[in-house]
PDB file of C-alpha atoms in Angstrom:
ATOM      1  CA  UNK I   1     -60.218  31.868  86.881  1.00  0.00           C
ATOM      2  CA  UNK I   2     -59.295  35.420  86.483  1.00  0.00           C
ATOM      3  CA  UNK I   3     -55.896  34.910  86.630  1.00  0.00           C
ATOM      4  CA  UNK I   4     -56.111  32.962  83.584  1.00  0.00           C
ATOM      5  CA  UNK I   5     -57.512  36.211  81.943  1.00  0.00           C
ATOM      6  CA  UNK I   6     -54.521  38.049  83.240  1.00  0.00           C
ATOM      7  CA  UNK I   7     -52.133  35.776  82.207  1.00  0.00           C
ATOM      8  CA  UNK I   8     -53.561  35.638  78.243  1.00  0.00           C
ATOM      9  CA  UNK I   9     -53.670  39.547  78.595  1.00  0.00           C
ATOM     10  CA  UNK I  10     -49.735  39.544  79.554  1.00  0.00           C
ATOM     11  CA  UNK I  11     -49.149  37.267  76.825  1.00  0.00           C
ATOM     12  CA  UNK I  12     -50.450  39.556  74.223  1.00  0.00           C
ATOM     13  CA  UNK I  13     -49.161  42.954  75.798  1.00  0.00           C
ATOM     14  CA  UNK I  14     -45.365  41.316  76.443  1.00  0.00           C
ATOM     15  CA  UNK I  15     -43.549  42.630  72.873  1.00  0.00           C
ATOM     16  CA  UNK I  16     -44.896  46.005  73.868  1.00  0.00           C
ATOM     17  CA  UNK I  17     -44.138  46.785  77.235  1.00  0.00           C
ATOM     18  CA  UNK I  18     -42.287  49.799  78.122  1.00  0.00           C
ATOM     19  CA  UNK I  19     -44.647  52.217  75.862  1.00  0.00           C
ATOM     20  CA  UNK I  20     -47.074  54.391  78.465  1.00  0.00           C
ATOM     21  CA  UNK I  21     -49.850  54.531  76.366  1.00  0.00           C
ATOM     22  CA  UNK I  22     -49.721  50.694  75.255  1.00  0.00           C
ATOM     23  CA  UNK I  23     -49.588  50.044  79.450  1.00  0.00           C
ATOM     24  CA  UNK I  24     -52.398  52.280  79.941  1.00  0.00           C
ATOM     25  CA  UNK I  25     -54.114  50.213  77.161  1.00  0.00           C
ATOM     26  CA  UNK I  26     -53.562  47.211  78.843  1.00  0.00           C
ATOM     27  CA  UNK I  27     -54.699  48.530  82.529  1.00  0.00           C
ATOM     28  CA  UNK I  28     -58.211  49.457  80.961  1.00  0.00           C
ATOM     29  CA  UNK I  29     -58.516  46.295  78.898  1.00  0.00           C
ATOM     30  CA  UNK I  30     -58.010  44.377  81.979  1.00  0.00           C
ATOM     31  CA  UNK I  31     -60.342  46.496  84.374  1.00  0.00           C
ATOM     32  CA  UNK I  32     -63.002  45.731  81.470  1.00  0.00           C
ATOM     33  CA  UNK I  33     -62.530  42.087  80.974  1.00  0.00           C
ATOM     34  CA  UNK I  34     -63.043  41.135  84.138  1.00  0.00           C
ATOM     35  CA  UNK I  35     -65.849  43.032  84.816  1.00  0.00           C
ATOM     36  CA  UNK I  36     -67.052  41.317  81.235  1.00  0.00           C
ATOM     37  CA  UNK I  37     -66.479  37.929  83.563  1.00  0.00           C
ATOM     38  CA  UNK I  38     -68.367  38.686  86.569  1.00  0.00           C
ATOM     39  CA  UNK I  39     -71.392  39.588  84.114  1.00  0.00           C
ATOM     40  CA  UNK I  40     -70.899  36.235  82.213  1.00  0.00           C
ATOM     41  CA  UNK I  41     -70.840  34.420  85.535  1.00  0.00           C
ATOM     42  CA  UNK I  42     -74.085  36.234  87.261  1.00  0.00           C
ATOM     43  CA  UNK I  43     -75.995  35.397  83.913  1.00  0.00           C
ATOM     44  CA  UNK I  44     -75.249  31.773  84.903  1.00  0.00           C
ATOM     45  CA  UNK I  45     -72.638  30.905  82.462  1.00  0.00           C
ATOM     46  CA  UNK I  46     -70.069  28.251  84.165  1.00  0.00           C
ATOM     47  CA  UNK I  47     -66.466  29.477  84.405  1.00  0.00           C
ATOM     48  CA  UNK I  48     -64.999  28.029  81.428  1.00  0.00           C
ATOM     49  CA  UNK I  49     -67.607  29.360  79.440  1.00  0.00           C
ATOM     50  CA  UNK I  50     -67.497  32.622  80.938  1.00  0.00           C
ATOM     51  CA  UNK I  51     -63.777  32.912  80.298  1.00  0.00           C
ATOM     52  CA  UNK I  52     -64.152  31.776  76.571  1.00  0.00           C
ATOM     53  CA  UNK I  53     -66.704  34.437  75.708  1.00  0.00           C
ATOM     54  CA  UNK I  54     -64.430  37.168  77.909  1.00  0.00           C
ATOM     55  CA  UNK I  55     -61.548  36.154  75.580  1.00  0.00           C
ATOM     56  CA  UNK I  56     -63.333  35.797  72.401  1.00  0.00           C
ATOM     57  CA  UNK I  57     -64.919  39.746  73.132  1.00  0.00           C
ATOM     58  CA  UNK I  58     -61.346  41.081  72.614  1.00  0.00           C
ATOM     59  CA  UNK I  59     -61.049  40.883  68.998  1.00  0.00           C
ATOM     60  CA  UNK I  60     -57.998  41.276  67.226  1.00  0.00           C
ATOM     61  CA  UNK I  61     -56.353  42.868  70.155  1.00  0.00           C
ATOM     62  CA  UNK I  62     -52.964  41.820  69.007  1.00  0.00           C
ATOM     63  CA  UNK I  63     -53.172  44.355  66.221  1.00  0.00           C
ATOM     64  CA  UNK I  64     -54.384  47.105  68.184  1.00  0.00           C
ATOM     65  CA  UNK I  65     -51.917  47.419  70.377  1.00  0.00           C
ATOM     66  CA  UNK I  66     -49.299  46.809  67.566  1.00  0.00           C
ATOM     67  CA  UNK I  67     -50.677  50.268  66.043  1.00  0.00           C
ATOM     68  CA  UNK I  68     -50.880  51.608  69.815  1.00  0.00           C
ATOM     69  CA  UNK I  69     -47.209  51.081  70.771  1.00  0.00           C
ATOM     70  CA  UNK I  70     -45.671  52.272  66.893  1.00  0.00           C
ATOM     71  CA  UNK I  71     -47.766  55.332  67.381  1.00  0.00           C
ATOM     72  CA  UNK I  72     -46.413  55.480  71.111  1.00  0.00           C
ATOM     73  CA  UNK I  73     -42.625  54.991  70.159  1.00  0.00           C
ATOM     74  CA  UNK I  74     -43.140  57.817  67.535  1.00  0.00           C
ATOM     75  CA  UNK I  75     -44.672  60.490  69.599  1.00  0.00           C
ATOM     76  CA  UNK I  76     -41.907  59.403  72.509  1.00  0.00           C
ATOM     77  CA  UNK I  77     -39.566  59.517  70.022  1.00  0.00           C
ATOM     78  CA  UNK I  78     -40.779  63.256  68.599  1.00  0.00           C
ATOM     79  CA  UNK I  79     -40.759  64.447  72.058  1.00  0.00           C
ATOM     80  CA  UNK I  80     -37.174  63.559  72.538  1.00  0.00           C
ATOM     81  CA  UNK I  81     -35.821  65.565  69.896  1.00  0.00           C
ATOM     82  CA  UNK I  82     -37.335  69.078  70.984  1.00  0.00           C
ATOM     83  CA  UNK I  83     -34.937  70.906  72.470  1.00  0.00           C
ATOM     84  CA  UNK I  84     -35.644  73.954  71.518  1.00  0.00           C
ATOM     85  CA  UNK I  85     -35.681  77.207  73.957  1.00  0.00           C
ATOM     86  CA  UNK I  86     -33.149  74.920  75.712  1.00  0.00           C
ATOM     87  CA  UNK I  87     -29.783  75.500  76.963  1.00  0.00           C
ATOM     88  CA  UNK I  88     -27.838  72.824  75.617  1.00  0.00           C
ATOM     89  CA  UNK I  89     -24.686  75.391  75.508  1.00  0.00           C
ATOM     90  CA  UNK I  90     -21.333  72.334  74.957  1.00  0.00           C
ATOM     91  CA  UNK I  91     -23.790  69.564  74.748  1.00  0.00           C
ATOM     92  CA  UNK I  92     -23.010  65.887  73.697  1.00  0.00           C
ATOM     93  CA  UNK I  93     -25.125  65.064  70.486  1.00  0.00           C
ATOM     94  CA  UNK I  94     -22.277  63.260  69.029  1.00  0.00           C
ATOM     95  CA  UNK I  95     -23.874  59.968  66.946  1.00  0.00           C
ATOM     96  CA  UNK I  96     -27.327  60.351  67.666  1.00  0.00           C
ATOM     97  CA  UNK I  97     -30.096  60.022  65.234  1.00  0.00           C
ATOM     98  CA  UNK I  98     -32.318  63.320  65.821  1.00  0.00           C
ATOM     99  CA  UNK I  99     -34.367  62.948  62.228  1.00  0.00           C
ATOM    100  CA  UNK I 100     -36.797  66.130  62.770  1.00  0.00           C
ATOM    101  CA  UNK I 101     -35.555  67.596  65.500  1.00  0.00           C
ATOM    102  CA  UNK I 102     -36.399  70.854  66.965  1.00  0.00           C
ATOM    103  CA  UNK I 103     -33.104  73.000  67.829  1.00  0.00           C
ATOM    104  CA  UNK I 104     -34.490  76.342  67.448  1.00  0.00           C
ATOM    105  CA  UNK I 105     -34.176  79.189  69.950  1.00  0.00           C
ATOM    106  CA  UNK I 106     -31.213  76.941  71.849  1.00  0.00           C
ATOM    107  CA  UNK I 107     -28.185  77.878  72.893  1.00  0.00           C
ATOM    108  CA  UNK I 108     -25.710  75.122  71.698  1.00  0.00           C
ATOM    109  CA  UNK I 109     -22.585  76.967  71.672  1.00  0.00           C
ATOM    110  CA  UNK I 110     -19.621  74.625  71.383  1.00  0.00           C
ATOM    111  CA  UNK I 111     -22.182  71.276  70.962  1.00  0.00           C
ATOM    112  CA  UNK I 112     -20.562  68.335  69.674  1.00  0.00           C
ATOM    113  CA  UNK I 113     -23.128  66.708  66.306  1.00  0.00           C
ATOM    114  CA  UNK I 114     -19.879  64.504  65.174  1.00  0.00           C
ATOM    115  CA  UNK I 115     -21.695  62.177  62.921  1.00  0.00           C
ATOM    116  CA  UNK I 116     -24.931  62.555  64.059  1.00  0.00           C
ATOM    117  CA  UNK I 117     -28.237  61.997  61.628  1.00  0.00           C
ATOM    118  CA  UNK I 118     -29.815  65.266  62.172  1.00  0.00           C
ATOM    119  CA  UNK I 119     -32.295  64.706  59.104  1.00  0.00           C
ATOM    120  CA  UNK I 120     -34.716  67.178  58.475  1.00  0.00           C
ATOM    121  CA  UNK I 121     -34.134  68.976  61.973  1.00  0.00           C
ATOM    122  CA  UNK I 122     -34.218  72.884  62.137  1.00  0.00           C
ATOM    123  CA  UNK I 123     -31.867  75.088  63.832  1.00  0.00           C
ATOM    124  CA  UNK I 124     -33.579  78.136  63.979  1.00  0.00           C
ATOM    125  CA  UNK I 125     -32.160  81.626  65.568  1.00  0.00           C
ATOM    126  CA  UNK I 126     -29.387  79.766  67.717  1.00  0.00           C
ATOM    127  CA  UNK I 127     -26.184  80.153  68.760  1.00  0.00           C
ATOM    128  CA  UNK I 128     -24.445  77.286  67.362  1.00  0.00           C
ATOM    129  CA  UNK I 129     -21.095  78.941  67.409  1.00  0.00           C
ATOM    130  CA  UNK I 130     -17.775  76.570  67.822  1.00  0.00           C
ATOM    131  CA  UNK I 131     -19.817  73.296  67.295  1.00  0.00           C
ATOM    132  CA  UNK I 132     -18.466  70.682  65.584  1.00  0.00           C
ATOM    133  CA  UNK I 133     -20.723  68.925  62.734  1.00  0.00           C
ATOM    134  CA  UNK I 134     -17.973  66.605  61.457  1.00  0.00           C
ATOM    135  CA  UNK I 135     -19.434  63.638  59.469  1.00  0.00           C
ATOM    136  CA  UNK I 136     -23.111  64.654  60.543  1.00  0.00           C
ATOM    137  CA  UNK I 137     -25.607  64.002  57.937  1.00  0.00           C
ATOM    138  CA  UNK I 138     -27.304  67.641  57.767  1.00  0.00           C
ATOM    139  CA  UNK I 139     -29.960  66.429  54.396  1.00  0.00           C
ATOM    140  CA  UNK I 140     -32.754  68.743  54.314  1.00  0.00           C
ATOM    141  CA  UNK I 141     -32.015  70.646  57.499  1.00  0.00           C
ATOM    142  CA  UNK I 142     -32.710  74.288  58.511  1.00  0.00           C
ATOM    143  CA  UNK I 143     -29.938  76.184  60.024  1.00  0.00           C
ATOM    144  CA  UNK I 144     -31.072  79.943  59.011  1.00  0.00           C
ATOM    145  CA  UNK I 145     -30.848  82.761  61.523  1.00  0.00           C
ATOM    146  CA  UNK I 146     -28.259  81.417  63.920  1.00  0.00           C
ATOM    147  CA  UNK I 147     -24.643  81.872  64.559  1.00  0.00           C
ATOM    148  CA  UNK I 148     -22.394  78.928  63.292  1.00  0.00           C
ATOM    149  CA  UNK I 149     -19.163  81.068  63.831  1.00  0.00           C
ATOM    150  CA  UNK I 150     -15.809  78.958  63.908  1.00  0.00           C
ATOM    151  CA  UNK I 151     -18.084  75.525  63.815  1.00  0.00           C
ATOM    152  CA  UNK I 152     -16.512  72.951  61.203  1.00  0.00           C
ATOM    153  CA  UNK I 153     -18.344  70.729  58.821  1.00  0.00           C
ATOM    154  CA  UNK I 154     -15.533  68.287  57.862  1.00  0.00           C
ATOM    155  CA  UNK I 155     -17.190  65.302  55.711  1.00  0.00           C
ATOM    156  CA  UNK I 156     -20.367  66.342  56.492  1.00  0.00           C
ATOM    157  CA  UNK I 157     -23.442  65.295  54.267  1.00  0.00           C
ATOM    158  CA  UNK I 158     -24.891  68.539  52.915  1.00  0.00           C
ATOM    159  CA  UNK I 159     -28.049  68.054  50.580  1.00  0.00           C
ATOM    160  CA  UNK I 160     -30.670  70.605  50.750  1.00  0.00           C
ATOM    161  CA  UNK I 161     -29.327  71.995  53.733  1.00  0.00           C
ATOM    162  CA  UNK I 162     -30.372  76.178  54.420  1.00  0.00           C
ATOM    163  CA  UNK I 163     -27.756  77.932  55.688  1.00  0.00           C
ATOM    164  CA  UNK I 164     -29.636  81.221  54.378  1.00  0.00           C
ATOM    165  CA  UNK I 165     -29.622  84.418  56.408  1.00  0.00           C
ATOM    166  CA  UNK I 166     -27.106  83.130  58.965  1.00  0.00           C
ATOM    167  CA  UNK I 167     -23.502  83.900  61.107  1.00  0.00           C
ATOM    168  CA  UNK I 168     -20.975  81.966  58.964  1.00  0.00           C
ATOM    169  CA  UNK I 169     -17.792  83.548  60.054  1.00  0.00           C
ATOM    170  CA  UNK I 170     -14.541  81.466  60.026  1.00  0.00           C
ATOM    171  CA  UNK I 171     -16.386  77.714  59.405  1.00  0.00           C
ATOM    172  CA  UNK I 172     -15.040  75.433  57.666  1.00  0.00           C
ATOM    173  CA  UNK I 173     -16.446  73.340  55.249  1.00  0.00           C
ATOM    174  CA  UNK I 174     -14.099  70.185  53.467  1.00  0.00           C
ATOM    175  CA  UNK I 175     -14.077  67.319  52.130  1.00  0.00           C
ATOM    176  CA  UNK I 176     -17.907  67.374  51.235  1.00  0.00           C
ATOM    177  CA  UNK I 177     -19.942  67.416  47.980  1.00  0.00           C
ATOM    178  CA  UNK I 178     -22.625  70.123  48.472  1.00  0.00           C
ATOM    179  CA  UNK I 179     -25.730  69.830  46.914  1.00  0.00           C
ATOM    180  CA  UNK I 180     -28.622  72.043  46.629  1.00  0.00           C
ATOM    181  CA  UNK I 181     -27.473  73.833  49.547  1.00  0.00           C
ATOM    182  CA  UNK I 182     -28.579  77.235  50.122  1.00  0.00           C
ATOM    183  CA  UNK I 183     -26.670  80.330  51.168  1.00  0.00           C
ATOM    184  CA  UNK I 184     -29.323  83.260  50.354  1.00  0.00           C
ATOM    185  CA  UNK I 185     -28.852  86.810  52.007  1.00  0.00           C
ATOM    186  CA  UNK I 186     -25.667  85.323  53.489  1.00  0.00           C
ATOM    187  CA  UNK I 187     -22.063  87.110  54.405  1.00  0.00           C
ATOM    188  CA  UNK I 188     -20.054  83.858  53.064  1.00  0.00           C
ATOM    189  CA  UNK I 189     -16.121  85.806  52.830  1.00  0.00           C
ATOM    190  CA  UNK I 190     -15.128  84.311  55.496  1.00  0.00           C
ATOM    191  CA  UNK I 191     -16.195  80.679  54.801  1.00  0.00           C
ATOM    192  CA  UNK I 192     -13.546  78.090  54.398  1.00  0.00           C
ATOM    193  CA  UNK I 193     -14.009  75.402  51.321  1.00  0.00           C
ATOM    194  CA  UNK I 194     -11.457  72.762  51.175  1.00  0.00           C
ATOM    195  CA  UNK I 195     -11.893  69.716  48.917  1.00  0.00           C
ATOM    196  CA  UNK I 196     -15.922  70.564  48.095  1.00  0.00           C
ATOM    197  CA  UNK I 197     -17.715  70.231  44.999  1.00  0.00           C
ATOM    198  CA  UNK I 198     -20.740  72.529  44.084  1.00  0.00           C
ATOM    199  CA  UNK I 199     -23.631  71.230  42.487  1.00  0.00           C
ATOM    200  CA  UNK I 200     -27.396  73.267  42.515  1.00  0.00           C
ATOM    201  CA  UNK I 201     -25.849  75.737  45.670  1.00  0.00           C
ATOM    202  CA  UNK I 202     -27.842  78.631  45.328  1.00  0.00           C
ATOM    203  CA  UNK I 203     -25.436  82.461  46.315  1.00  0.00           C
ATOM    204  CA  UNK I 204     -28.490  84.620  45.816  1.00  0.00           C
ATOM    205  CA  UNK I 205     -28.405  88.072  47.033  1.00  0.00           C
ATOM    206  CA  UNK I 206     -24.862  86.768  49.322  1.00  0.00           C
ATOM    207  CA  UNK I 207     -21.702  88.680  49.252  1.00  0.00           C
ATOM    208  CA  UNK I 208     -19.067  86.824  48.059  1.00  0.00           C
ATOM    209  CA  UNK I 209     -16.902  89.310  47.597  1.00  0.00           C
ATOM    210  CA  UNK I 210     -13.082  88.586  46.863  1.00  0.00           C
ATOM    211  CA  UNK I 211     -14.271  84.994  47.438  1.00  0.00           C
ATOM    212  CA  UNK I 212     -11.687  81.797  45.884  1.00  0.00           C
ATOM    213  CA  UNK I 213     -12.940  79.518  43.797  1.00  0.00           C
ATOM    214  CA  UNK I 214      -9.862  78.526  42.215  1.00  0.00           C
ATOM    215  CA  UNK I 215     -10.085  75.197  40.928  1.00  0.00           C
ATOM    216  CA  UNK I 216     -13.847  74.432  41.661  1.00  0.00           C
ATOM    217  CA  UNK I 217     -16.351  72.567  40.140  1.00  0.00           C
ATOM    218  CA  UNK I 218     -19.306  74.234  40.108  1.00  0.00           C
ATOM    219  CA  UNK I 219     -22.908  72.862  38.678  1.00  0.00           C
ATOM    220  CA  UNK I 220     -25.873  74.685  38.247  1.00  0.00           C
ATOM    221  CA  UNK I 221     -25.206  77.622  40.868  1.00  0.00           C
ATOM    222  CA  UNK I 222     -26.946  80.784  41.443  1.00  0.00           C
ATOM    223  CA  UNK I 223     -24.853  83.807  41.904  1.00  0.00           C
ATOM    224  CA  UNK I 224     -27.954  85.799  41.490  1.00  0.00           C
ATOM    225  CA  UNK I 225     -27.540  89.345  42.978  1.00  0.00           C
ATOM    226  CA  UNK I 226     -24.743  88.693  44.870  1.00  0.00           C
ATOM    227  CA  UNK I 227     -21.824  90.386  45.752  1.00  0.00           C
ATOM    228  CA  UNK I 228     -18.984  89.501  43.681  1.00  0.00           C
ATOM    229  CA  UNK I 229     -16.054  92.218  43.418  1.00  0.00           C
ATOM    230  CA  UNK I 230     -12.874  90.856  43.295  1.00  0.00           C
ATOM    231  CA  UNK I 231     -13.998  86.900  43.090  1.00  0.00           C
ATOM    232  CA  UNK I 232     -11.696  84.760  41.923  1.00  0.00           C
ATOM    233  CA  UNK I 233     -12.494  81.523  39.759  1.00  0.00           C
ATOM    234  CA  UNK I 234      -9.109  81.183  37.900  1.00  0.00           C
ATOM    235  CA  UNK I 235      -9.295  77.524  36.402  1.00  0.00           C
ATOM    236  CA  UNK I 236     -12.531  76.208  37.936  1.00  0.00           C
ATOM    237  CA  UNK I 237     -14.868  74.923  35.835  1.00  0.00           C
ATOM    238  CA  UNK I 238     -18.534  76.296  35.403  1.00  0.00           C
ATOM    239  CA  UNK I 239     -21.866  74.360  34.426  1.00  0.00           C
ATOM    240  CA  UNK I 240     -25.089  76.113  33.864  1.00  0.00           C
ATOM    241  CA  UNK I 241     -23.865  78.421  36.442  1.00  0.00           C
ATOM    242  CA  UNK I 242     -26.103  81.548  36.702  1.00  0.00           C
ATOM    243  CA  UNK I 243     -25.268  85.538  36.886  1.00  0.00           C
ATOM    244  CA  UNK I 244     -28.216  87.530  36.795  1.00  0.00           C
ATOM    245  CA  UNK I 245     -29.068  90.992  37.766  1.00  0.00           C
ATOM    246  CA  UNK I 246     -30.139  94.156  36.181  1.00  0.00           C
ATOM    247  CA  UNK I 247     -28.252  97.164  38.143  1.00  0.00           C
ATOM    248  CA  UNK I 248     -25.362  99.100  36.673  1.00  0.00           C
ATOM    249  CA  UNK I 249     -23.569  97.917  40.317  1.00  0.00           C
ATOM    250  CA  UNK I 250     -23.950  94.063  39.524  1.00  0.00           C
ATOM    251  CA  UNK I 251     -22.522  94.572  36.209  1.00  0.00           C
ATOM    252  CA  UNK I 252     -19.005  96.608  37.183  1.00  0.00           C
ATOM    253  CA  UNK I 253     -18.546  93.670  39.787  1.00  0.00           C
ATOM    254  CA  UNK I 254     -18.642  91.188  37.317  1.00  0.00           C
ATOM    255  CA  UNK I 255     -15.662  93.126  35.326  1.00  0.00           C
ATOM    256  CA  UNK I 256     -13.686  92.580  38.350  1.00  0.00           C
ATOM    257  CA  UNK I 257     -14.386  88.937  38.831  1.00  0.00           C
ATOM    258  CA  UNK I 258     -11.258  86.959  37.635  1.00  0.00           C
ATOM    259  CA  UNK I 259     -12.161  84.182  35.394  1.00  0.00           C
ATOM    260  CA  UNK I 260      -8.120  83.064  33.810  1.00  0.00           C
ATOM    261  CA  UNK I 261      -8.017  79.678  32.740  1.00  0.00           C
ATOM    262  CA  UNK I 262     -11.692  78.825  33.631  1.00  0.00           C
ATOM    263  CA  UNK I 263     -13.858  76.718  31.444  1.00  0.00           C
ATOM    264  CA  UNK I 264     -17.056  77.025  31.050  1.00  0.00           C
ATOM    265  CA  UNK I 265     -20.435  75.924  28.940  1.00  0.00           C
ATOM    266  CA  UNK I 266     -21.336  77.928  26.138  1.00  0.00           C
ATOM    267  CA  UNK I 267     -24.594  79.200  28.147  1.00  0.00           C
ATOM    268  CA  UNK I 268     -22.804  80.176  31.321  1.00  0.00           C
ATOM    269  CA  UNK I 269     -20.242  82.342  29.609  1.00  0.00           C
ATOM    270  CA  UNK I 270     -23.590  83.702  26.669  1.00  0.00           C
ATOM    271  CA  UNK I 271     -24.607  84.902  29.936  1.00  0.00           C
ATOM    272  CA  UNK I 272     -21.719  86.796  31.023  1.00  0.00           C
ATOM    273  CA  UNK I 273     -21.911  88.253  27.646  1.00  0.00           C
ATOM    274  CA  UNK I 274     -25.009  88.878  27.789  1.00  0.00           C
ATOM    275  CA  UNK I 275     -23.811  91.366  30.613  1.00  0.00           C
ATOM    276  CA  UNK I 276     -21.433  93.295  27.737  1.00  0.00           C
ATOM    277  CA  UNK I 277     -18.853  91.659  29.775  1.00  0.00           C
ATOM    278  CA  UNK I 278     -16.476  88.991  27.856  1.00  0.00           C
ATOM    279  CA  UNK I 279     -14.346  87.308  30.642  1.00  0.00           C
ATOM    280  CA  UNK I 280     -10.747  86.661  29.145  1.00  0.00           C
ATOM    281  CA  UNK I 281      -8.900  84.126  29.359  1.00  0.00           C
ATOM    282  CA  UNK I 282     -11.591  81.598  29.367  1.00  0.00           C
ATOM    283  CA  UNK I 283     -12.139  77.951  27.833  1.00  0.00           C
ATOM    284  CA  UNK I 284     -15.601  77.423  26.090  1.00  0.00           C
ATOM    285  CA  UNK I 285     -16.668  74.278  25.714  1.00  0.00           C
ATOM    286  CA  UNK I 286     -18.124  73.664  22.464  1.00  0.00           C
ATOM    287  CA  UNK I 287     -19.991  70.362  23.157  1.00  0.00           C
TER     288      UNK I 287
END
């Protein structure tokens, strides 16, 4: 009669095999119920009745281990995506879905993240340098303190993604709409745009100096602080775009900043002026 016990337990745990913690339910549950039988049977209770009062003592098992093996997947699926401390130097990540995942520490050094979903995952002091994040989705990931040298974001999905504080040397960036994206305490000269638009990126304290932005669109930026001698932004056109600072230094870079054939809103360039500095050659909008 036992076996009939096993079999209705087998039944139940089938949709959720392959999680450890859901078999390790099911080992214990087992052990249990049948030692639930045996007492049914030495209180007298024929076997029938036995086994319908061994069932019936589960409960809603079903549900249980429903909650058991989402919880299981979940913490499998967590421990999967920690890899950092790891060497991982030329590593295949190339289309994998690694939503919070832990790069930090690594050494990934010529890894291939080709249009992976790296969601929310956090590259922390690494050396990422010569990887290739081509059509990865990067939203809300961390990537400060690490070297990205010569790594290429072509296509890539770039919303709230932190580049702050880290080795940008020689990447490329195209063909992607950058949004909210931080670049804070960050050496960007050397960073190739091609094809990008600018919307919320925030330049604070960066050097940017003798930077092109010929031709951008930029909305709602932050050149706070930064470095800006020599920039270019001859015919790009600026949105609530910010220049703030309050040194003597700040102010003679701005007067070398070329702004021909730019247009801009009417509190973008205010603020310029605000600077005693009255960029020439300018188109204010007056909507």
């Amino acid at each position: 009669m036992t076996d009939k016990i096993d079999e209705y337990v087998n039944g139940v745990f089938a949709p959720y095999e392959g999680a450890k913690s859901v078999d390790e339910l099911k080992h214990d549950l087992l052990a249990d119920l049948h030692e639930r039988f045996r007492e049914l049977r030495a209180e007298g209770r024929d076997e029938a009745t036995a086994l319908t009062l061994t069932i019936d003592s589960i409960g809603d098992i079903e549900q249980t281990v429903r909650e058991v093996s989402n919880l299981s997947r979940v913490l499998e699926r967590q421990t999967v995506t920690r890899f950092d401390g790891t060497d991982s130097a030329g590593g295949d990540f190339a289309g994998v879905t690694t939503r919070n995942g832990r790069f930090d520490g690594s050494a990934l050094r010529g890894a291939d993240f080709a249009g992976a979903d790296l969601t929310g995952s956090t590259f922390r002091g690494s050396d990422v340098a010569e990887a290739n994040f081509d059509g990865a989705n990067l939203t809300d990931v961390t990537m400060t303190a690490s070297e990205f040298a010569r790594s290429t974001f072509r296509r890539a999905i770039l919303v709230r993604t932190d580049f702050s504080t880290s080795g940008l040397n020689d990447i490329v960036i195209a063909d992607a709409a950058l949004t909210d994206v931080k670049f804070r305490s960050t050496d960007v000269r050397r960073v190739v745009f091609e094809r990008c638009t600018f919307t919320g990126v925030d330049f604070t304290y960066s050097d940017l100096r003798k930077m092109n932005f010929d031709g951008a669109a930029l909305h709602s930026l932050k050149f706070d602080r930064a470095g800006l001698e020599g920039a270019s932004f001859r015919g790009a056109i600026l949105r609530d775009v910010s220049f703030r600072a309050w040194s003597r230094k700040y102010r003679n870079a701005l007067r070398t900043v070329d702004f021909t054939g730019a247009r801009m809103d009417k509190l973008t360039y205010a603020g310029l002026k605000g600077y005693g500095f009255e960029p020439a050659g300018v188109i204010v909008d007056q909507g």
